[in-house]
């Protein structure tokens, strides 16, 4: 795993365009991929730099089989810590053997153009482990 390359992806639950405007106009981030219409935009700190942050329409998370939004009595998912992996299957098996409970096996999601899987930490925070050749 490339934990040192972890990025934050905010799951937008309300107004995608407003969030896009906030990160571009107020925070000064530069869109690398995607636009104001979503459902996904990655941002860099300046032109020519690699992405460091992303927003994603939360309504698209169910594309990953096994994902369920937490019940309404708890805080909804709003952040996903994304960890690139040069060998997704190897890291998935290693973590699973270490006792990490995954929401589902690694799977390719055509709409996203990548393979990924998800797990939660003990506090319920959502993590994505993905093939680093993806988005």
CSV table of C-alpha atoms in Angstrom, one decimal:
chain,number,residue,atom,x,y,z
A,1,UNK,CA,0.0,0.0,0.0
A,2,UNK,CA,1.1,3.6,-0.6
A,3,UNK,CA,-0.3,5.0,2.6
A,4,UNK,CA,1.9,8.1,2.2
A,5,UNK,CA,-0.1,9.0,-0.9
A,6,UNK,CA,-3.5,8.9,0.8
A,7,UNK,CA,-5.8,11.6,-0.4
A,8,UNK,CA,-9.1,12.9,1.0
A,9,UNK,CA,-12.3,12.6,-1.1
A,10,UNK,CA,-15.3,14.5,0.3
A,11,UNK,CA,-18.6,12.8,-0.4
A,12,UNK,CA,-20.9,15.6,-1.4
A,13,UNK,CA,-24.5,15.1,-0.1
A,14,UNK,CA,-26.1,18.5,-0.8
A,15,UNK,CA,-24.9,20.8,-3.6
A,16,UNK,CA,-22.1,19.5,-5.8
A,17,UNK,CA,-21.7,22.8,-7.8
A,18,UNK,CA,-21.5,24.8,-4.6
A,19,UNK,CA,-18.8,22.6,-3.2
A,20,UNK,CA,-16.9,22.8,-6.6
A,21,UNK,CA,-17.1,26.6,-6.5
A,22,UNK,CA,-15.9,26.6,-2.8
A,23,UNK,CA,-12.8,24.5,-3.6
A,24,UNK,CA,-11.9,26.4,-6.8
A,25,UNK,CA,-12.9,30.0,-6.0
A,26,UNK,CA,-12.4,30.1,-2.3
A,27,UNK,CA,-9.7,27.6,-1.6
A,28,UNK,CA,-7.8,28.2,-4.9
A,29,UNK,CA,-7.6,24.5,-5.9
A,30,UNK,CA,-7.3,23.7,-9.6
A,31,UNK,CA,-9.5,21.0,-11.2
A,32,UNK,CA,-7.4,18.2,-12.7
A,33,UNK,CA,-10.3,15.9,-13.7
A,34,UNK,CA,-14.0,16.6,-13.7
A,35,UNK,CA,-16.0,19.7,-13.5
A,36,UNK,CA,-18.8,21.6,-11.6
A,37,UNK,CA,-21.4,19.0,-12.8
A,38,UNK,CA,-19.7,16.1,-11.1
A,39,UNK,CA,-20.0,13.4,-10.1
A,40,UNK,CA,-16.3,13.5,-9.5
A,41,UNK,CA,-13.6,16.1,-9.5
A,42,UNK,CA,-10.0,15.8,-8.4
A,43,UNK,CA,-8.0,19.0,-7.5
A,44,UNK,CA,-4.4,20.0,-7.3
A,45,UNK,CA,-2.8,22.9,-5.5
A,46,UNK,CA,-1.6,24.4,-8.8
A,47,UNK,CA,-1.5,23.8,-12.5
A,48,UNK,CA,0.8,20.9,-13.5
A,49,UNK,CA,0.7,19.4,-10.0
A,50,UNK,CA,-0.8,15.9,-9.2
A,51,UNK,CA,-4.2,15.7,-7.5
A,52,UNK,CA,-4.2,16.0,-3.8
A,53,UNK,CA,-8.0,16.2,-3.0
A,54,UNK,CA,-11.3,15.2,-4.5
A,55,UNK,CA,-15.0,15.6,-4.2
A,56,UNK,CA,-17.5,12.9,-5.2
A,57,UNK,CA,-21.3,12.8,-5.4
A,58,UNK,CA,-22.3,10.6,-2.4
A,59,UNK,CA,-25.3,9.4,-4.3
A,60,UNK,CA,-23.0,7.4,-6.6
A,61,UNK,CA,-21.3,5.4,-3.7
A,62,UNK,CA,-23.9,2.6,-4.0
A,63,UNK,CA,-22.3,1.7,-7.4
A,64,UNK,CA,-19.8,-0.3,-5.2
A,65,UNK,CA,-21.7,-3.4,-4.3
A,66,UNK,CA,-21.6,-3.8,-0.5
A,67,UNK,CA,-21.6,-0.1,0.4
A,68,UNK,CA,-24.5,1.0,2.5
A,69,UNK,CA,-25.0,4.6,3.9
A,70,UNK,CA,-25.0,4.4,7.7
A,71,UNK,CA,-28.4,4.6,9.2
A,72,UNK,CA,-30.0,8.0,9.8
A,73,UNK,CA,-29.3,7.9,13.5
A,74,UNK,CA,-25.5,8.3,12.9
A,75,UNK,CA,-23.4,10.7,10.9
A,76,UNK,CA,-23.5,10.1,7.2
A,77,UNK,CA,-20.3,9.4,5.3
A,78,UNK,CA,-18.8,12.7,4.2
A,79,UNK,CA,-15.1,11.8,3.8
A,80,UNK,CA,-13.3,8.8,2.2
A,81,UNK,CA,-9.6,8.4,2.8
A,82,UNK,CA,-8.2,7.0,-0.5
A,83,UNK,CA,-5.1,4.8,-0.4
A,84,UNK,CA,-3.5,3.9,-3.8
A,85,UNK,CA,-2.2,0.3,-4.1
A,86,UNK,CA,0.3,-1.0,-6.7
A,87,UNK,CA,-1.2,-4.5,-6.0
A,88,UNK,CA,-4.8,-4.2,-4.9
A,89,UNK,CA,-5.4,-8.0,-4.6
A,90,UNK,CA,-2.3,-8.5,-2.5
A,91,UNK,CA,-3.0,-5.6,-0.1
A,92,UNK,CA,-6.7,-6.7,0.1
A,93,UNK,CA,-5.7,-10.2,1.2
A,94,UNK,CA,-3.0,-9.0,3.6
A,95,UNK,CA,-5.4,-6.6,5.3
A,96,UNK,CA,-8.2,-9.2,5.4
A,97,UNK,CA,-5.9,-11.7,6.9
A,98,UNK,CA,-4.9,-9.1,9.5
A,99,UNK,CA,-8.6,-8.8,10.5
A,100,UNK,CA,-9.8,-5.8,8.5
A,101,UNK,CA,-13.5,-6.2,7.5
A,102,UNK,CA,-14.2,-5.1,4.0
A,103,UNK,CA,-17.5,-3.9,2.6
A,104,UNK,CA,-16.9,-6.2,-0.4
A,105,UNK,CA,-14.2,-7.8,-2.5
A,106,UNK,CA,-12.2,-5.6,-4.9
A,107,UNK,CA,-14.2,-4.9,-7.9
A,108,UNK,CA,-13.9,-3.0,-11.2
A,109,UNK,CA,-16.5,-0.2,-11.5
A,110,UNK,CA,-16.7,0.7,-15.2
A,111,UNK,CA,-18.2,4.2,-14.5
A,112,UNK,CA,-15.2,5.1,-12.4
A,113,UNK,CA,-12.6,3.4,-14.6
A,114,UNK,CA,-10.9,1.6,-11.7
A,115,UNK,CA,-10.8,-1.3,-9.3
A,116,UNK,CA,-11.4,-0.6,-5.6
A,117,UNK,CA,-12.6,-1.9,-2.3
A,118,UNK,CA,-13.8,-0.2,0.9
A,119,UNK,CA,-13.4,-0.7,4.7
A,120,UNK,CA,-14.0,1.2,7.8
A,121,UNK,CA,-11.7,2.0,10.7
A,122,UNK,CA,-12.9,1.3,14.3
A,123,UNK,CA,-14.5,4.7,14.4
A,124,UNK,CA,-16.5,4.0,11.3
A,125,UNK,CA,-14.5,6.2,8.9
A,126,UNK,CA,-14.6,5.1,5.3
A,127,UNK,CA,-11.4,4.1,3.5
A,128,UNK,CA,-10.9,3.2,-0.2
A,129,UNK,CA,-8.1,0.9,-1.3
A,130,UNK,CA,-7.7,1.3,-5.1
A,131,UNK,CA,-5.6,0.2,-8.0
A,132,UNK,CA,-3.2,3.2,-8.3
A,133,UNK,CA,-3.5,2.9,-12.1
A,134,UNK,CA,-7.1,4.2,-11.8
A,135,UNK,CA,-8.4,7.8,-11.3
